[in-house]
CSV table of C-alpha atoms in Angstrom, one decimal:
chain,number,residue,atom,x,y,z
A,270,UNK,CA,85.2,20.5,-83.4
A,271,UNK,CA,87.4,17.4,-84.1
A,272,UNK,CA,90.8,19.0,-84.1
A,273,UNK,CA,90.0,20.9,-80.7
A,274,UNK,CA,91.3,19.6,-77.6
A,275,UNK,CA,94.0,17.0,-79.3
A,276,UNK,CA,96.4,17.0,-76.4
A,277,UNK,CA,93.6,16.8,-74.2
A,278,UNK,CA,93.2,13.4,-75.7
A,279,UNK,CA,96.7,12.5,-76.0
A,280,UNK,CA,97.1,13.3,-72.2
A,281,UNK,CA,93.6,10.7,-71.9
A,282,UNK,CA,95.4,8.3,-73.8
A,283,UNK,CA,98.8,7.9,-71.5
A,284,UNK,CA,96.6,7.7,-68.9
A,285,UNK,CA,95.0,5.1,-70.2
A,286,UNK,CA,98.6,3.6,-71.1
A,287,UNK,CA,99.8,4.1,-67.4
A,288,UNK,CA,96.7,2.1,-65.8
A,289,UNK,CA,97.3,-0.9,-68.5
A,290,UNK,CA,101.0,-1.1,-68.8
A,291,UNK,CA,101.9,-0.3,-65.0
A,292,UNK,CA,103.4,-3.8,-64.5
A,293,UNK,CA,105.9,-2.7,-67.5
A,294,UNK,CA,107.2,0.6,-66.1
A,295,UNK,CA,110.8,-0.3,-65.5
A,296,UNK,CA,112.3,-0.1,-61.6
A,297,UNK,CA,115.5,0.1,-62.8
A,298,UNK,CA,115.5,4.1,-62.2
A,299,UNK,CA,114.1,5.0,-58.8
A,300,UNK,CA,111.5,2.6,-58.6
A,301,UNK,CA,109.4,4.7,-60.5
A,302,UNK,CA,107.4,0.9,-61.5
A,303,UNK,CA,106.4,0.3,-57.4
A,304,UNK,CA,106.0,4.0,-56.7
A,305,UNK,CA,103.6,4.2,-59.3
A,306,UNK,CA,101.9,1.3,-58.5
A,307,UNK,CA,101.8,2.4,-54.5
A,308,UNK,CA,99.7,5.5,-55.4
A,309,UNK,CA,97.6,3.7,-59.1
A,310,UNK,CA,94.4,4.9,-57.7
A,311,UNK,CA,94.6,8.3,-57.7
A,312,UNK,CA,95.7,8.4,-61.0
A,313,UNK,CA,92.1,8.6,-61.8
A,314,UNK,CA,91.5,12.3,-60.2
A,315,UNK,CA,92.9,13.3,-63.7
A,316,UNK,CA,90.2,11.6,-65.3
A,317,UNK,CA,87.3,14.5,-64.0
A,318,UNK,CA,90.3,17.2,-64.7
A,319,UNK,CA,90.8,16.1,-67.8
A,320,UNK,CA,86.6,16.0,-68.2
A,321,UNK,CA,86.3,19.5,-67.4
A,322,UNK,CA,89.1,20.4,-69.7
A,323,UNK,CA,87.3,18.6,-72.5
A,324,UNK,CA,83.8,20.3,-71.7
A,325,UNK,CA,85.3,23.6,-71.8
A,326,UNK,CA,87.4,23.1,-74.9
A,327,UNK,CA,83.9,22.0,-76.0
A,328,UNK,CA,85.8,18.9,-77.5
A,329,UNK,CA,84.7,15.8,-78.9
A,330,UNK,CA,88.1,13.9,-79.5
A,331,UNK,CA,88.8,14.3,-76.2
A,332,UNK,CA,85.7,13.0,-74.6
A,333,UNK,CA,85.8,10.0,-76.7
A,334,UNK,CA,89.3,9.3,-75.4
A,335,UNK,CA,88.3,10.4,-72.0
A,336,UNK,CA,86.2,6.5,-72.1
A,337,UNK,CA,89.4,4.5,-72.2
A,338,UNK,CA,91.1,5.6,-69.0
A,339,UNK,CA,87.3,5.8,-67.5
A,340,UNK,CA,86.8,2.2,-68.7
A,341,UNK,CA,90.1,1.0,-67.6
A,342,UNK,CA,90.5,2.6,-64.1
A,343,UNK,CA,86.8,1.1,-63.4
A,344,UNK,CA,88.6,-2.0,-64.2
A,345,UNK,CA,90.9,-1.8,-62.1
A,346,UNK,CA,89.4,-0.2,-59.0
A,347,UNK,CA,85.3,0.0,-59.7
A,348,UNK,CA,85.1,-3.1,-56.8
A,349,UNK,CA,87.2,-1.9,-54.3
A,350,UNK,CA,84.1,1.1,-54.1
A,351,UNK,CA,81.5,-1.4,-54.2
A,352,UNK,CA,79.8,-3.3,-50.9
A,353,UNK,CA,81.8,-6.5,-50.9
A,354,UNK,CA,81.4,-7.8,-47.1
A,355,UNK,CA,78.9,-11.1,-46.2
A,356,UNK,CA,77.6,-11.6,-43.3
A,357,UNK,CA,78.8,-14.2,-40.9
A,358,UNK,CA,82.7,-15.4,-39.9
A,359,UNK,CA,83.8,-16.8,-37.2
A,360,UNK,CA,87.4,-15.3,-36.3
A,361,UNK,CA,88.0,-11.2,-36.0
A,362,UNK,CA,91.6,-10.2,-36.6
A,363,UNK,CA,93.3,-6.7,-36.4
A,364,UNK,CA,96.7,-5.2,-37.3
A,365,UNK,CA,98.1,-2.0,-36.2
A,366,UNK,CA,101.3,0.0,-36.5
A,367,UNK,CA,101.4,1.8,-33.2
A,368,UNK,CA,104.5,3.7,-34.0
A,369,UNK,CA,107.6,3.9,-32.2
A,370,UNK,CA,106.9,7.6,-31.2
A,371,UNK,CA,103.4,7.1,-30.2
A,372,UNK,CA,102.4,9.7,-27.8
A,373,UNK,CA,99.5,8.1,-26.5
A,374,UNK,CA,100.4,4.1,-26.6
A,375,UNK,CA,98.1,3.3,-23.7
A,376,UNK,CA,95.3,4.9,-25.5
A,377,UNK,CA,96.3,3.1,-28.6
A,378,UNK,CA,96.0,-0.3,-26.7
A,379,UNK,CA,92.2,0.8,-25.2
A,380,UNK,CA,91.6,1.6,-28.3
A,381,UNK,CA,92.6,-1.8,-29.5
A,382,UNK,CA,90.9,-3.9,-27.4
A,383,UNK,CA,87.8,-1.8,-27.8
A,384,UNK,CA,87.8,-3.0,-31.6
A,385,UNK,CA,87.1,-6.5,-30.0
A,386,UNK,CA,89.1,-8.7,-32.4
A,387,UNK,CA,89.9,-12.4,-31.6
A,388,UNK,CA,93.9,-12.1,-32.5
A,389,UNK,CA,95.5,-8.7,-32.8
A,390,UNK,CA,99.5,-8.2,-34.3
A,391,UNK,CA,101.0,-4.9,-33.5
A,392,UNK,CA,104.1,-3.8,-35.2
A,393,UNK,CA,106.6,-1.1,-34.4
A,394,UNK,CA,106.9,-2.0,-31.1
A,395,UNK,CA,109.2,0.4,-29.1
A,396,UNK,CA,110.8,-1.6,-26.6
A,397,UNK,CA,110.7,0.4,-23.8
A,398,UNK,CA,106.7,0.4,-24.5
A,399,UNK,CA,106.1,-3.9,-24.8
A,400,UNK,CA,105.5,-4.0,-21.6
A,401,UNK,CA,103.0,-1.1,-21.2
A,402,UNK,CA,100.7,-2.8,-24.3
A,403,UNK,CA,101.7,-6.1,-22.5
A,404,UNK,CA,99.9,-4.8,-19.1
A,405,UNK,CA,96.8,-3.4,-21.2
A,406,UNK,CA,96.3,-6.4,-23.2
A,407,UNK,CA,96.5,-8.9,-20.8
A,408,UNK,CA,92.7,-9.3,-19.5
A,409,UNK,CA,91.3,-9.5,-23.2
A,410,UNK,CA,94.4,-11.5,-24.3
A,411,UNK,CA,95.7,-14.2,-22.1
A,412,UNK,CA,98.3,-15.7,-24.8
A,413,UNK,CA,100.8,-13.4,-26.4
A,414,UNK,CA,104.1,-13.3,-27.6
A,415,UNK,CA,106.7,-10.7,-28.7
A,416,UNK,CA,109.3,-11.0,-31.3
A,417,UNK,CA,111.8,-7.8,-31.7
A,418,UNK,CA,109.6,-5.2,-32.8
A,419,UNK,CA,106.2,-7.5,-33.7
A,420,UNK,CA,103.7,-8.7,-31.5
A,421,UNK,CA,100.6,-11.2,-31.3
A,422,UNK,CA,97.9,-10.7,-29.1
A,423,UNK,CA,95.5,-13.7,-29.0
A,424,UNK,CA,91.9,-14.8,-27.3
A,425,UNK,CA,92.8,-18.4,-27.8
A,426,UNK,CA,95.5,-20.7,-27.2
A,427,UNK,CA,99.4,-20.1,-29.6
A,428,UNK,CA,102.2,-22.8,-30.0
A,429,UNK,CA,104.8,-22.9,-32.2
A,430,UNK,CA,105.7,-19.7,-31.9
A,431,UNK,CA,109.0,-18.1,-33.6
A,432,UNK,CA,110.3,-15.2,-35.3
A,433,UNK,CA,110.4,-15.6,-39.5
A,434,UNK,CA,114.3,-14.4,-41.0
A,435,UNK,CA,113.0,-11.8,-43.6
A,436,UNK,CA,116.7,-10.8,-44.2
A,437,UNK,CA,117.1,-7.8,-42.0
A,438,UNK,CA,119.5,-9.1,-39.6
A,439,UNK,CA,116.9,-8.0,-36.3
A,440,UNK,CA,113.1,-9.7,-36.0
A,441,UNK,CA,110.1,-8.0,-37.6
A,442,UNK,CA,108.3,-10.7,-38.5
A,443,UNK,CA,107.1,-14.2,-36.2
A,444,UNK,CA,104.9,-16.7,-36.9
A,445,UNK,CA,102.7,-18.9,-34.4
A,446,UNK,CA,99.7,-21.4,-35.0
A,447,UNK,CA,97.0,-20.5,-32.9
A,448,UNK,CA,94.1,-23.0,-31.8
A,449,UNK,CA,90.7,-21.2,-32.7
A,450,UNK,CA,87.4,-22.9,-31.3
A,451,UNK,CA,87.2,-23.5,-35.4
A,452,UNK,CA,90.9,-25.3,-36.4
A,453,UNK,CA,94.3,-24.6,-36.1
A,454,UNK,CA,95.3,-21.2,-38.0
A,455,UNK,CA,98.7,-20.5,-38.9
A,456,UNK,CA,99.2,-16.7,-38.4
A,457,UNK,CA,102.3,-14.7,-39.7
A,458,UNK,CA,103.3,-11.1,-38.6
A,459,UNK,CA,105.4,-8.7,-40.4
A,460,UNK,CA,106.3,-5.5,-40.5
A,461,UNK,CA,108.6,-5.0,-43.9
A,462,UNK,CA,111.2,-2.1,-44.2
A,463,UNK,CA,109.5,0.8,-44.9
A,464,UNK,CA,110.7,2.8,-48.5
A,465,UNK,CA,112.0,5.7,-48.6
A,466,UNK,CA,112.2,8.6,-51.2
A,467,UNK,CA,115.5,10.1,-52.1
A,468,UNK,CA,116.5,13.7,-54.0
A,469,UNK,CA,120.1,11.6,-55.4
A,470,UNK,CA,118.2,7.8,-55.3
A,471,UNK,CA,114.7,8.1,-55.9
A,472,UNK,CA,112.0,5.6,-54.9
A,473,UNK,CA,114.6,3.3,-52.7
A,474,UNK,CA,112.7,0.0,-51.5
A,475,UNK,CA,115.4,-2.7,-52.1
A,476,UNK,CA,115.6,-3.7,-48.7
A,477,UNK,CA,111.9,-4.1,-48.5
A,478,UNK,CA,111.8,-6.1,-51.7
A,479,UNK,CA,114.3,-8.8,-50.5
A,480,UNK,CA,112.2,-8.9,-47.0
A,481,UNK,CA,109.0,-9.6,-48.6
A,482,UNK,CA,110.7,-12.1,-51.1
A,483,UNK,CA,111.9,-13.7,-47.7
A,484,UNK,CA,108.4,-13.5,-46.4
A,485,UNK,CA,106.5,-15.2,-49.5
A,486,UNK,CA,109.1,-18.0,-49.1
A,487,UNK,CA,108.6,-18.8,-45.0
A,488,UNK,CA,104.4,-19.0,-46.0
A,489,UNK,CA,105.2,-21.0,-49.1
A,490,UNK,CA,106.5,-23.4,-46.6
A,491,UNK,CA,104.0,-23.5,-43.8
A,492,UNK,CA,102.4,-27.3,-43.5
A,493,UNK,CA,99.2,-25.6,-42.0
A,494,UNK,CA,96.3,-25.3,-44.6
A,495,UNK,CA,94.6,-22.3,-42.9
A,496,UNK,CA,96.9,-19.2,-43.0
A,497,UNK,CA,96.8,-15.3,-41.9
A,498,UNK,CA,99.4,-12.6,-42.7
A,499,UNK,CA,98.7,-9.3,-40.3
A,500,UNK,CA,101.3,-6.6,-41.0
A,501,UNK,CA,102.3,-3.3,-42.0
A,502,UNK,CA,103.8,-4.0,-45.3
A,503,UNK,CA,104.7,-0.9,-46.8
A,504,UNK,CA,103.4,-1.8,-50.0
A,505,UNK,CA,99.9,-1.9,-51.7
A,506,UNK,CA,98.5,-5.5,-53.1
A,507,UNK,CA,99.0,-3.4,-56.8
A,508,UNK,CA,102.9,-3.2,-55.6
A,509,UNK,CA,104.9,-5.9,-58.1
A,510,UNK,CA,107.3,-5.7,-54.9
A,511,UNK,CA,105.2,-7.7,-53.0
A,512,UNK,CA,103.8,-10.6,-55.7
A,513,UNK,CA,106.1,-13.3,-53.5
A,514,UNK,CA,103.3,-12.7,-50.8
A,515,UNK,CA,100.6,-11.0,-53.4
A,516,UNK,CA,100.6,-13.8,-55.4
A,517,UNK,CA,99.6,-16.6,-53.3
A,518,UNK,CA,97.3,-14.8,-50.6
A,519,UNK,CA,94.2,-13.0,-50.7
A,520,UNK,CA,93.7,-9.5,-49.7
A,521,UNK,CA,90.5,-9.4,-47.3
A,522,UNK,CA,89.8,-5.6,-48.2
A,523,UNK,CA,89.9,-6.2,-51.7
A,524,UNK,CA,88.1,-9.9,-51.5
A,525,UNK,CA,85.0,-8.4,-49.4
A,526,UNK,CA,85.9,-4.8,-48.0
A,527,UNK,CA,84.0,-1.3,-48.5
A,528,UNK,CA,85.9,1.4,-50.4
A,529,UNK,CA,89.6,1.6,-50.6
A,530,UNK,CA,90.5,0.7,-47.1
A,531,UNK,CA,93.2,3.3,-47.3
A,532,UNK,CA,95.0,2.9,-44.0
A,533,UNK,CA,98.6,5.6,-43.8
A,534,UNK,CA,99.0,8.1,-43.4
A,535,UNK,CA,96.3,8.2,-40.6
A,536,UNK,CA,95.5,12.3,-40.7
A,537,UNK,CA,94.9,11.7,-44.6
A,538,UNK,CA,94.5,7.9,-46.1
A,539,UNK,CA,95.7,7.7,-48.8
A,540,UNK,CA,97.2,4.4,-49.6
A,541,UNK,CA,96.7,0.4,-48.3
A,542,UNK,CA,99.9,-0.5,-46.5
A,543,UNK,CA,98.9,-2.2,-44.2
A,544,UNK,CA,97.2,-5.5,-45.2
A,545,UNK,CA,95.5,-8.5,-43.7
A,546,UNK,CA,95.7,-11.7,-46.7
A,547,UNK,CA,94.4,-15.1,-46.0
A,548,UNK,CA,95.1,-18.5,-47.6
A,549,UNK,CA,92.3,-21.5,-47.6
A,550,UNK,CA,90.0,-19.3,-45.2
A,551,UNK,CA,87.6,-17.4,-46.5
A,552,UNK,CA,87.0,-12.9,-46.1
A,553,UNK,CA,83.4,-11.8,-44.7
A,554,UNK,CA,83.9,-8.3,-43.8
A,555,UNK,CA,87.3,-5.6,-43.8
A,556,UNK,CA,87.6,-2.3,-42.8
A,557,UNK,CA,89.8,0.7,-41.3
A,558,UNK,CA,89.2,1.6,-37.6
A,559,UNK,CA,89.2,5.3,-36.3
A,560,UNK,CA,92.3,6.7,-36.0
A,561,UNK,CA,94.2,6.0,-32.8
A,562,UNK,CA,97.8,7.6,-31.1
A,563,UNK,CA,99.6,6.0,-34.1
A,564,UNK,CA,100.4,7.4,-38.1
A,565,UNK,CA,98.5,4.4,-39.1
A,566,UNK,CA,95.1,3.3,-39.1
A,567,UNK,CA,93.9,-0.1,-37.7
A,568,UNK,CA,92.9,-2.7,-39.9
A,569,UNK,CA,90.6,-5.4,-39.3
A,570,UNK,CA,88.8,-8.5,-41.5
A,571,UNK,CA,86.1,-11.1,-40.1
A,572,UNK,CA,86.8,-14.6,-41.5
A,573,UNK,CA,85.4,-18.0,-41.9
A,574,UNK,CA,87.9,-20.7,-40.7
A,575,UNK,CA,86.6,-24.1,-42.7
């Protein structure tokens, strides 16, 4: 009974190893450390494979080692399933990659404003299309402004409002201070370079590495206490990629969302890129909206401005 099912529990315990020692996984070869982390999660559907494997083998070894990646994973992910959102707030705020191809962007933009959001940033803004989302914007948002491919849509007053140099040599990220009923909220949108996997190259996400290293160091350096960053990042908050911006910002899905708030790609969710983080304001509620015209899904957080 002991000796049966030994590489069951060998296979439990490198699990275990991968959900502990992520951050250790080198990226030296294809990024394998950030691709991992991109997709961490779902490392636990081999914990119930690896369950039934143990049952059948009729194994106790292996369910004792089946606790540690159980244990571990819970950890790691147990409150990202739990009911985190508060009631109250004061500010709504939404990001959405519309995609560049988007068949339907005027449906994407009723869609939008339907959501009812105070500020909304849109990225992937095809530039024969700004003006279309312009035109259906314009009688929920009276202030806007467009940078390159980024946008800010806004219910209150925006100064101060200029494109952030994330290294990319064209504008995918700006930066304005908008003037809530509630204080003066610096709000930053970006829309990183997205990764790519290659057959010869592997997980290839330098570009988006230095841009988000770029990023962490333009909010570093904003005076303004209250700060928002709205953006596809093509990244999860478990990416070491993205600690420059990670480390100093909270993620309002994992702060007080419900469930994984899995947000591309949109006809099956099944990672986080694109994130909403907030610094000296505090997360009530996140959450994905219904999918739209676009590859991504929505994202939108209720927030307390101090």
């Amino acid at each position: 009974m002991w000796r049966r099912g030994i590489v069951t529990a060998v296979a439990a315990l490198v699990l275990t190893g991968l959900f502990v020692f992520h951050a250790d996984l080198p990226n030296r070869v294809g990024n394998l450390g950030s691709l991992l982390e991109t997709f961490l999660p779902w490392l636990g559907l081999a914990i119930p494979v690896l369950l039934a494997v143990a049952l059948l083998r009729r194994s106790v070894t292996a369910l004792i080692a089946l606790v540690l990646p159980a244990t571990v994973w819970l950890n790691l992910f147990g409150g990202l399933v739990t009911e985190k959102s508060s009631p109250g707030g004061d500010l709504t705020v939404l990001t959405h990659n519309v995609n560049a191809e988007n068949p339907d962007p005027d449906g994407t933009a009723r869609d939008v404003v339907k959501a009812g959001a105070d500020i909304v940033a849109l990225e992937e803004l095809a530039a024969g299309e700004v003006s279309r989302y312009s035109g259906d914007l314009a009688a929920a948002y009276p202030y806007h402004s467009v940078q390159g491919t980024v946008g800010l849509w806004s219910r209150y007053p925006m100064t101060d409002v200029r494109p952030v140099d994330i290294k990319m040599g064209w504008t995918r990220a700006m930066r304005a201070s908008v003037r809530t009923p509630h204080g003066e909220v610096a709000v930053y949108v970006a829309h990183l370079p997205s990764v790519r996997v290659k057959f010869d190259a592997g997980f290839t996400a330098g570009q988006r590495d230095s841009a988000a290293d770029a990023l962490g160091e333009a909010i570093a350096a904003e005076p303004l206490h209250d700060v928002v960053l709205l953006g596809d990042l093509n990244g999860t908050m478990n990416d070491r990629a993205l600690a420059s911006v990670t480390s100093q910002m909270r993620s309002t899905q994992g702060a007080a969302g419900n469930g994984m708030g899995f947000s591309w790609p949109a006809s099956f969710p099944m990672a986080r890129i694109d994130q909403i983080m907030v610094k000296g304001i505090e997360p009530k509620s996140s959450w994905t909206l219904p999918r739209t015209g676009s590859d991504h899904l929505p994202v939108a957080a209720r927030l307390q401005v101090p």
